[in-house]
Structures are given as C-alpha cells and as structure tokens.
Amino acid sequence: MTNAEINEKVASLLRKAGQRYSPVRRRLVTVLRLAGKPLTNNQIIASDDSLVQSSVYRNLNVLEEVGAVTRIATNDEFARFELAEHITEHHHHIICNTCGDIADFSLPPNIEKSLDLSLRKAAKKASFDIDNHRLDVLGTCTSCQ
Amino acid sequence: MTNAEINEKVASLLRKAGQRYSPVRRRLVTVLRLAGKPLTNNQIIASDDSLVQSSVYRNLNVLEEVGAVTRIATNDEFARFELAEHITEHHHHIICNTCGDIADFSLPPNIEKSLDLSLRKAAKKASFDIDNHRLDVLGTCTSCQ
DNA sequence: CTCAGTGCAAAGGATTTGCATGCCG
DNA sequence: CGGCATGCAAATCCTTTGCACTGAG
C-alpha cells in the first residue's frame, strides 16, 4: 500500500468515527509506517522530537479505537504499536526475550491457511466469536546472542 | 500430570535454584493448577484470601525465574500467570477482547508440527535463536457476545 | 543463630486524565 | 463561535521495593 493510500485509509477510518486526521496523528502514522515494526511510545517519541508523550498515548488510543493501529503486548513492560493488518498485511512477530525488540515475518500461505482452519474449529468448540489470531516466535535476536 | 508430580517438579526446579518450596509458593501452584487457565494477580488473591498482594507478585516472579510459571501479556492492563508448559503441556490461548478472560486450547498434532517447522525456517532466516512460540486466538467469549 | 520468606506500607514507573490554550471547520 | 486537539503537570494504578519480623534448619 502506498503512502497516499495509507493516509487515505486512515483518514477514512477516522472520519467514520467522527475524528479528525490531525497533525499529530499524521506524524504517528508516518513514524509507524517508516519503522515497519512495532514501536514503543518511547521509540516513537525518539523518532520525532515534536511529539509529546501524553499526546502520543492519547492519539495512539484513538487510532487503535478506529482500527488504524494495533497494540501489542509483549512480556517486557512496554506496550508496542504498529499499523493495523488491513493497512499493512497479515504477518507475525519474532520477539527477542532479552531486549524486547520485534521483527516481522510471514508464514507460507498454505501453512497459514491450514492453521486458520484449525483455529476456526477450536474457536467453534469454545463457542467463541473469532476476530483474529496472533502468532509470535520467542527467542533471542542476533545482537543479544 | 498428577498433583503430586507437579509438586515434585516445582520443588525440584526451586531446589535447583537454591530456593525453598514455601507455603505461599505451594498455594500459588495449587491455585494455578485448579484454575486450568492463566490468572491475574487479583484473580489469584480472590481464589485464596490468605495470600497477600506483594507476596503473590514476589513469588510469581520467583516461580517464573525457576521456570515453573509463565507470565502472559495480554492487551488488557494485567499480566496473567499459568503453570509452565513442561508442567502442563503445550497449548494455546483463546483471549476475549472484551473481558480479557482466557481459555486454553490445543491444535491437532499434525498442524502443530508443520507450524513448528515453518517457524523454525522463519527464525533461521532472521538468524534468530528460537525458544518457543505462542499462538493466541482473539475474539469474544460466550458471556460477552 | 542465620537467612530466606512474609506482610505491611511506601515507592516506582508506564499510562491516563484535568485543565487552559490553540486552532480547524 | 463551538468543540476537538494539544501540551503541561498532576493523578492513577499495576507492580516492585524497603524494612522489620517470623520461622525453618
């Protein structure tokens, strides 16, 4: 998805929720797009000095509510954020247990498909309404080995 | 694994780390075993009034360090804990986006196997040392539908 | 005696909120 | 003009820590 398409999409999501695509929100989307991986609040602020902590949190929450951004909980103490999957594409995360850093990866389509099928079955058994799934690999990244 | 086997296993893990299997730690293991799903600190305390908040946190951390308990980060604000997989068995979670509650489920062995293989490949490509993986289904539980 | 384990109260730290100001529609 | 958006500072709340006490070995 091109830069312009992403902005269009986000703007549309915000509009539908009666929210503006304000300057801070634009900056957040830009930072997340350029990063290409989930970022913590601090990493976001470090990427763009004009951003203020409370505004970042506030606007990430707004973007999350309208479905433009996804919050990721890792086992370290910080929440991380990335652009939602319908803006980027379905993918998974490799998480470093030592430094908490995250990289993206994808699964071969056939594996993803059979996995998805099994998950549907499991959810059905639990009479659970399924939205999505997430699959993370936990380990140690190159620089922490 | 039977009750006695679990206690034996946990005791051994603690012993190896030079720690005792103290009364509070026994109670924590019992509560987690009976729950059969990940619990928050508050849920744990609610299950056993004799437990004190700070001791619960402190001992869960000890149990996590020796590998008897696993900490699970969800997207709501509370950390959850369950007995480690080598004590129970490899499994996954169905997480309710509304109330944050979690249920356990397992995947058919053949799916799990081919998934595991793909993950190894993906990790190799990222020159990542792989420890484990986690797979969660996100959706809405029966009582929140 | 020693020292890990515990409870209580206070501190820490990521995240949220109140409020006054600025700015788009 | 009206109300959302923003920055700053203060408040929240889960989690951790300091400290004195207890009990097992």
Short mmCIF file of C-alpha atoms (C1' of nucleotides) in Angstrom, two decimals:
data_model
loop_
_atom_site.label_atom_id
_atom_site.label_comp_id
_atom_site.label_asym_id
_atom_site.label_seq_id
_atom_site.Cartn_x
_atom_site.Cartn_y
_atom_site.Cartn_z
CA MET A 1 0.00 0.00 0.00
CA THR A 2 1.42 3.36 -0.97
CA ASN A 3 1.92 6.23 1.39
CA ALA A 4 -1.04 8.07 -0.10
CA GLU A 5 -3.26 5.00 0.14
CA ILE A 6 -2.38 4.54 3.78
CA ASN A 7 -3.24 8.13 4.56
CA GLU A 8 -6.47 7.81 2.65
CA LYS A 9 -7.39 4.66 4.57
CA VAL A 10 -6.55 6.11 7.97
CA ALA A 11 -8.37 9.33 7.19
CA SER A 12 -11.42 7.32 6.22
CA LEU A 13 -11.35 5.29 9.42
CA LEU A 14 -11.08 8.43 11.49
CA ARG A 15 -13.81 10.19 9.57
CA LYS A 16 -16.17 7.28 10.09
CA ALA A 17 -15.62 7.64 13.82
CA GLY A 18 -16.14 11.40 13.69
CA GLN A 19 -12.48 12.14 14.32
CA ARG A 20 -10.03 14.37 12.52
CA TYR A 21 -6.81 13.31 10.88
CA SER A 22 -4.84 15.82 12.89
CA PRO A 23 -1.16 16.71 12.55
CA VAL A 24 -0.07 14.54 15.47
CA ARG A 25 -2.00 11.59 14.08
CA ARG A 26 -0.36 12.05 10.70
CA ARG A 27 3.04 12.07 12.30
CA LEU A 28 2.26 8.91 14.22
CA VAL A 29 1.16 7.09 11.10
CA THR A 30 4.28 8.22 9.30
CA VAL A 31 6.58 7.08 12.06
CA LEU A 32 4.91 3.68 12.27
CA ARG A 33 4.93 3.23 8.52
CA LEU A 34 8.62 4.04 8.24
CA ALA A 35 9.53 1.78 11.15
CA GLY A 36 7.96 -1.32 9.60
CA LYS A 37 7.82 -2.97 13.01
CA PRO A 38 6.02 -2.35 16.30
CA LEU A 39 7.34 0.57 18.33
CA THR A 40 7.05 1.58 21.96
CA ASN A 41 5.85 5.00 22.95
CA ASN A 42 9.42 5.99 23.71
CA GLN A 43 10.72 4.76 20.39
CA ILE A 44 8.03 6.79 18.68
CA ILE A 45 8.94 9.94 20.55
CA ALA A 46 12.60 9.32 19.83
CA SER A 47 11.77 9.15 16.11
CA ASP A 48 10.06 12.52 16.13
CA ASP A 49 11.02 15.11 18.71
CA SER A 50 7.99 17.24 18.05
CA LEU A 51 5.79 14.57 19.65
CA VAL A 52 4.75 14.81 23.29
CA GLN A 53 4.30 11.77 25.49
CA SER A 54 0.71 12.28 26.55
CA SER A 55 -0.41 13.23 23.07
CA VAL A 56 1.25 10.15 21.66
CA TYR A 57 -0.55 7.89 24.10
CA ARG A 58 -3.82 9.71 23.58
CA ASN A 59 -3.69 9.57 19.82
CA LEU A 60 -2.45 6.01 19.67
CA ASN A 61 -5.54 5.09 21.65
CA VAL A 62 -7.73 6.97 19.22
CA LEU A 63 -6.04 5.31 16.26
CA GLU A 64 -6.45 1.96 17.94
CA GLU A 65 -10.15 2.55 18.56
CA VAL A 66 -10.83 3.39 14.95
CA GLY A 67 -8.86 0.34 13.88
CA ALA A 68 -5.88 2.02 12.25
CA VAL A 69 -3.31 0.87 14.77
CA THR A 70 -2.82 -2.31 16.81
CA ARG A 71 -1.49 -2.51 20.33
CA ILE A 72 0.91 -5.36 21.03
CA ALA A 73 1.63 -6.64 24.50
CA THR A 74 4.98 -8.29 24.95
CA ASN A 75 6.34 -9.68 28.18
CA ASP A 76 8.53 -6.70 28.82
CA GLU A 77 6.98 -3.70 30.44
CA PHE A 78 6.15 -1.61 27.37
CA ALA A 79 3.22 -1.73 25.03
CA ARG A 80 4.10 -1.54 21.35
CA PHE A 81 2.13 -0.20 18.42
CA GLU A 82 2.02 -0.83 14.69
CA LEU A 83 -0.26 -0.07 11.76
CA ALA A 84 -3.24 -2.42 11.62
CA GLU A 85 -3.06 -5.50 9.42
CA HIS A 86 -5.68 -4.36 6.92
CA ILE A 87 -3.37 -1.43 6.22
CA THR A 88 -0.15 -3.39 6.04
CA GLU A 89 -0.85 -7.13 5.65
CA HIS A 90 -1.28 -10.17 7.85
CA HIS A 91 2.02 -11.09 9.47
CA HIS A 92 3.59 -12.36 12.67
CA HIS A 93 6.27 -11.32 15.11
CA ILE A 94 9.62 -12.58 16.23
CA ILE A 95 10.20 -11.23 19.70
CA CYS A 96 13.52 -11.07 21.48
CA ASN A 97 13.20 -12.22 25.08
CA THR A 98 16.27 -10.25 26.07
CA CYS A 99 15.86 -6.79 24.58
CA GLY A 100 12.17 -6.93 23.72
CA ASP A 101 12.76 -5.91 20.14
CA ILE A 102 10.38 -7.20 17.49
CA ALA A 103 10.77 -8.16 13.84
CA ASP A 104 8.01 -9.05 11.38
CA PHE A 105 7.74 -12.26 9.40
CA SER A 106 5.15 -14.12 7.34
CA LEU A 107 4.16 -17.74 7.01
CA PRO A 108 3.91 -19.71 3.75
CA PRO A 109 0.31 -19.31 2.51
CA ASN A 110 -0.55 -23.00 2.73
CA ILE A 111 0.58 -23.21 6.35
CA GLU A 112 -1.29 -20.06 7.20
CA LYS A 113 -4.39 -21.47 5.59
CA SER A 114 -4.45 -24.79 7.41
CA LEU A 115 -3.62 -23.03 10.65
CA ASP A 116 -6.52 -20.69 10.15
CA LEU A 117 -8.85 -23.59 9.55
CA SER A 118 -7.79 -25.32 12.76
CA LEU A 119 -8.24 -22.15 14.74
CA ARG A 120 -11.75 -21.75 13.45
CA LYS A 121 -12.54 -25.24 14.61
CA ALA A 122 -11.04 -24.65 18.04
CA ALA A 123 -12.96 -21.40 18.41
CA LYS A 124 -16.18 -23.09 17.38
CA LYS A 125 -15.68 -25.74 20.03
CA ALA A 126 -15.34 -23.00 22.65
CA SER A 127 -18.37 -21.16 21.15
CA PHE A 128 -16.09 -18.22 20.76
CA ASP A 129 -16.51 -15.45 18.18
CA ILE A 130 -13.15 -15.29 16.43
CA ASP A 131 -11.73 -11.96 15.28
CA ASN A 132 -8.17 -12.67 14.53
CA HIS A 133 -5.16 -14.65 15.60
CA ARG A 134 -1.64 -13.78 16.52
CA LEU A 135 1.40 -15.93 16.38
CA ASP A 136 4.67 -14.93 17.93
CA VAL A 137 8.04 -16.59 17.95
CA LEU A 138 10.01 -16.02 21.13
CA GLY A 139 13.75 -16.23 21.20
CA THR A 140 16.95 -14.25 21.09
CA CYS A 141 17.82 -11.78 18.36
CA THR A 142 21.17 -11.58 16.64
CA SER A 143 22.57 -8.74 18.71
CA CYS A 144 21.58 -10.36 22.02
CA GLN A 145 23.03 -13.79 21.29
CA MET B 1 0.49 -34.86 35.48
CA THR B 2 -0.83 -35.62 38.92
CA ASN B 3 -0.92 -33.22 41.78
CA ALA B 4 1.99 -34.97 43.47
CA GLU B 5 4.05 -34.99 40.29
CA ILE B 6 3.51 -31.28 39.83
CA ASN B 7 4.64 -30.54 43.36
CA GLU B 8 7.65 -32.76 42.87
CA LYS B 9 8.56 -30.97 39.65
CA VAL B 10 8.15 -27.49 41.09
CA ALA B 11 10.06 -28.43 44.22
CA SER B 12 12.89 -29.71 42.08
CA LEU B 13 13.01 -26.54 39.99
CA LEU B 14 13.12 -24.42 43.11
CA ARG B 15 15.74 -26.58 44.75
CA LYS B 16 17.99 -26.34 41.71
CA ALA B 17 17.82 -22.56 42.03
CA GLY B 18 18.54 -22.67 45.76
CA GLN B 19 15.00 -21.70 46.69
CA ARG B 20 12.51 -23.28 49.06
CA TYR B 21 9.10 -24.55 48.22
CA SER B 22 7.49 -22.30 50.79
CA PRO B 23 3.83 -22.26 51.89
CA VAL B 24 2.91 -19.28 49.72
CA ARG B 25 4.54 -20.90 46.72
CA ARG B 26 2.59 -24.09 47.33
CA ARG B 27 -0.63 -22.16 47.49
CA LEU B 28 0.16 -20.35 44.25
CA VAL B 29 0.85 -23.60 42.44
CA THR B 30 -2.37 -25.08 43.78
CA VAL B 31 -4.45 -22.10 42.71
CA LEU B 32 -2.95 -22.12 39.22
CA ARG B 33 -3.37 -25.86 38.85
CA LEU B 34 -7.02 -25.76 39.86
CA ALA B 35 -7.75 -22.80 37.61
CA GLY B 36 -6.51 -24.54 34.48
CA LYS B 37 -6.13 -21.19 32.75
CA PRO B 38 -4.00 -18.08 33.18
CA LEU B 39 -4.94 -15.89 36.13
CA THR B 40 -4.22 -12.28 37.04
CA ASN B 41 -2.75 -11.37 40.39
CA ASN B 42 -6.18 -10.25 41.56
CA GLN B 43 -7.86 -13.44 40.47
CA ILE B 44 -5.24 -15.38 42.38
CA ILE B 45 -5.79 -13.39 45.54
CA ALA B 46 -9.53 -13.75 45.12
CA SER B 47 -9.08 -17.52 44.99
CA ASP B 48 -7.22 -17.63 48.28
CA ASP B 49 -7.76 -14.93 50.86
CA SER B 50 -4.68 -15.86 52.81
CA LEU B 51 -2.50 -14.53 50.01
CA VAL B 52 -1.08 -11.02 50.13
CA GLN B 53 -0.62 -8.90 47.03
CA SER B 54 3.08 -8.21 47.32
CA SER B 55 3.91 -11.78 48.26
CA VAL B 56 1.96 -13.05 45.30
CA TYR B 57 3.87 -10.83 42.91
CA ARG B 58 7.16 -11.63 44.53
CA ASN B 59 6.65 -15.37 44.48
CA LEU B 60 5.22 -15.44 40.99
CA ASN B 61 8.43 -13.79 39.90
CA VAL B 62 10.48 -16.41 41.68
CA LEU B 63 8.41 -19.20 40.17
CA GLU B 64 8.79 -17.61 36.77
CA GLU B 65 12.57 -17.36 37.15
CA VAL B 66 12.95 -21.02 38.02
CA GLY B 67 10.70 -21.93 35.11
CA ALA B 68 7.67 -23.23 36.97
CA VAL B 69 5.31 -20.46 35.90
CA THR B 70 4.85 -18.44 32.73
CA ARG B 71 3.87 -14.80 32.53
CA ILE B 72 1.41 -13.92 29.80
CA ALA B 73 0.96 -10.45 28.45
CA THR B 74 -2.46 -9.73 27.02
CA ASN B 75 -3.63 -6.45 25.64
CA ASP B 76 -5.53 -5.51 28.73
CA GLU B 77 -3.69 -3.97 31.62
CA PHE B 78 -2.99 -7.05 33.74
CA ALA B 79 -0.29 -9.66 33.50
CA ARG B 80 -1.53 -13.24 33.80
CA PHE B 81 0.25 -16.33 35.07
CA GLU B 82 -0.07 -20.05 34.50
CA LEU B 83 1.94 -23.19 35.20
CA ALA B 84 4.76 -23.65 32.69
CA GLU B 85 4.20 -25.84 29.67
CA HIS B 86 6.63 -28.57 30.70
CA ILE B 87 4.42 -29.00 33.76
CA THR B 88 1.11 -28.90 31.99
CA GLU B 89 1.55 -29.39 28.23
CA HIS B 90 2.00 -27.26 25.12
CA HIS B 91 -1.21 -25.37 24.39
CA HIS B 92 -2.58 -22.08 23.16
CA HIS B 93 -4.96 -19.38 24.32
CA ILE B 94 -8.29 -18.01 23.28
CA ILE B 95 -8.46 -14.47 24.57
CA CYS B 96 -11.62 -12.41 24.93
CA ASN B 97 -11.10 -8.89 23.62
CA THR B 98 -13.90 -7.59 25.81
CA CYS B 99 -13.35 -9.00 29.28
CA GLY B 100 -9.76 -10.21 28.86
CA ASP B 101 -10.59 -13.69 30.05
CA ILE B 102 -8.55 -16.57 28.66
CA ALA B 103 -9.31 -20.20 27.82
CA ASP B 104 -6.84 -22.89 26.81
CA PHE B 105 -6.96 -24.98 23.65
CA SER B 106 -4.70 -27.28 21.67
CA LEU B 107 -4.01 -27.78 17.99
CA PRO B 108 -4.17 -31.11 16.14
CA PRO B 109 -0.67 -32.62 16.30
CA ASN B 110 -0.07 -32.59 12.54
CA ILE B 111 -0.94 -28.88 12.32
CA GLU B 112 1.22 -28.11 15.29
CA LYS B 113 4.08 -29.99 13.69
CA SER B 114 4.02 -28.29 10.32
CA LEU B 115 3.59 -24.95 12.03
CA ASP B 116 6.61 -25.61 14.16
CA LEU B 117 8.66 -26.48 11.11
CA SER B 118 7.71 -23.24 9.36
CA LEU B 119 8.56 -21.22 12.40
CA ARG B 120 11.98 -22.77 12.57
CA LYS B 121 12.58 -21.77 8.99
CA ALA B 122 11.41 -18.23 9.57
CA ALA B 123 13.63 -17.92 12.64
CA LYS B 124 16.60 -19.25 10.74
CA LYS B 125 16.08 -16.65 8.06
CA ALA B 126 16.19 -13.93 10.71
CA SER B 127 19.19 -15.64 12.37
CA PHE B 128 17.16 -15.76 15.50
CA ASP B 129 17.58 -18.29 18.31
CA ILE B 130 14.12 -19.74 18.79
CA ASP B 131 12.91 -20.69 22.26
CA ASN B 132 9.24 -21.16 21.88
CA HIS B 133 6.18 -19.90 20.12
CA ARG B 134 2.82 -18.68 21.22
CA LEU B 135 -0.39 -18.64 19.31
CA ASP B 136 -3.44 -16.79 20.52
CA VAL B 137 -6.90 -16.53 19.11
CA LEU B 138 -8.55 -13.18 19.73
CA GLY B 139 -12.29 -12.80 19.80
CA THR B 140 -15.31 -12.60 22.03
CA CYS B 141 -16.20 -15.17 24.65
CA THR B 142 -19.66 -16.61 25.19
CA SER B 143 -20.64 -14.35 28.05
CA CYS B 144 -19.52 -11.18 26.25
CA GLN B 145 -21.27 -11.91 22.96
"C1'" DC C 1 21.94 -18.06 65.02
"C1'" DT C 2 21.30 -17.26 60.20
"C1'" DC C 3 18.89 -16.17 56.44
"C1'" DA C 4 15.11 -16.99 53.16
"C1'" DG C 5 10.27 -15.88 53.22
"C1'" DT C 6 6.41 -12.84 54.53
"C1'" DG C 7 3.24 -8.80 55.39
"C1'" DC C 8 2.70 -4.03 55.50
"C1'" DA C 9 3.38 0.37 53.82
"C1'" DA C 10 5.63 3.28 50.72
"C1'" DA C 11 7.87 3.97 46.23
"C1'" DG C 12 8.28 3.32 41.12
"C1'" DG C 13 7.01 3.83 36.53
"C1'" DA C 14 4.19 3.34 32.35
"C1'" DT C 15 -0.06 5.25 31.13
"C1'" DT C 16 -4.11 8.33 31.78
"C1'" DT C 17 -6.53 12.48 32.89
"C1'" DG C 18 -7.69 17.61 34.11
"C1'" DC C 19 -7.31 21.91 32.51
"C1'" DA C 20 -6.18 26.01 29.88
"C1'" DT C 21 -4.98 27.24 25.27
"C1'" DG C 22 -4.88 26.91 20.26
"C1'" DC C 23 -6.96 26.01 16.01
"C1'" DC C 24 -9.93 23.83 12.34
"C1'" DG C 25 -14.50 23.91 10.41
"C1'" DC D 1 -18.16 30.88 17.67
"C1'" DG D 2 -18.07 25.63 19.19
"C1'" DG D 3 -15.62 21.87 20.01
"C1'" DC D 4 -11.87 18.76 19.04
"C1'" DA D 5 -6.82 18.57 19.57
"C1'" DT D 6 -2.65 19.61 22.21
"C1'" DG D 7 0.91 20.38 25.96
"C1'" DC D 8 1.89 20.52 30.53
"C1'" DA D 9 1.50 18.87 35.03
"C1'" DA D 10 -0.73 16.09 38.23
"C1'" DA D 11 -3.09 11.83 39.21
"C1'" DT D 12 -3.75 6.61 38.55
"C1'" DC D 13 -2.92 2.10 39.23
"C1'" DC D 14 -0.38 -2.20 38.49
"C1'" DT D 15 3.81 -3.74 40.18
"C1'" DT D 16 8.09 -3.51 42.86
"C1'" DT D 17 10.82 -2.46 46.89
"C1'" DG D 18 12.32 -1.31 51.89
"C1'" DC D 19 12.05 -2.89 56.26
"C1'" DA D 20 11.13 -5.36 60.37
"C1'" DC D 21 9.57 -9.81 61.88
"C1'" DT D 22 8.97 -14.79 61.84
"C1'" DG D 23 10.20 -19.48 61.35
"C1'" DA D 24 12.83 -23.41 59.41
"C1'" DG D 25 17.32 -25.73 59.58
#
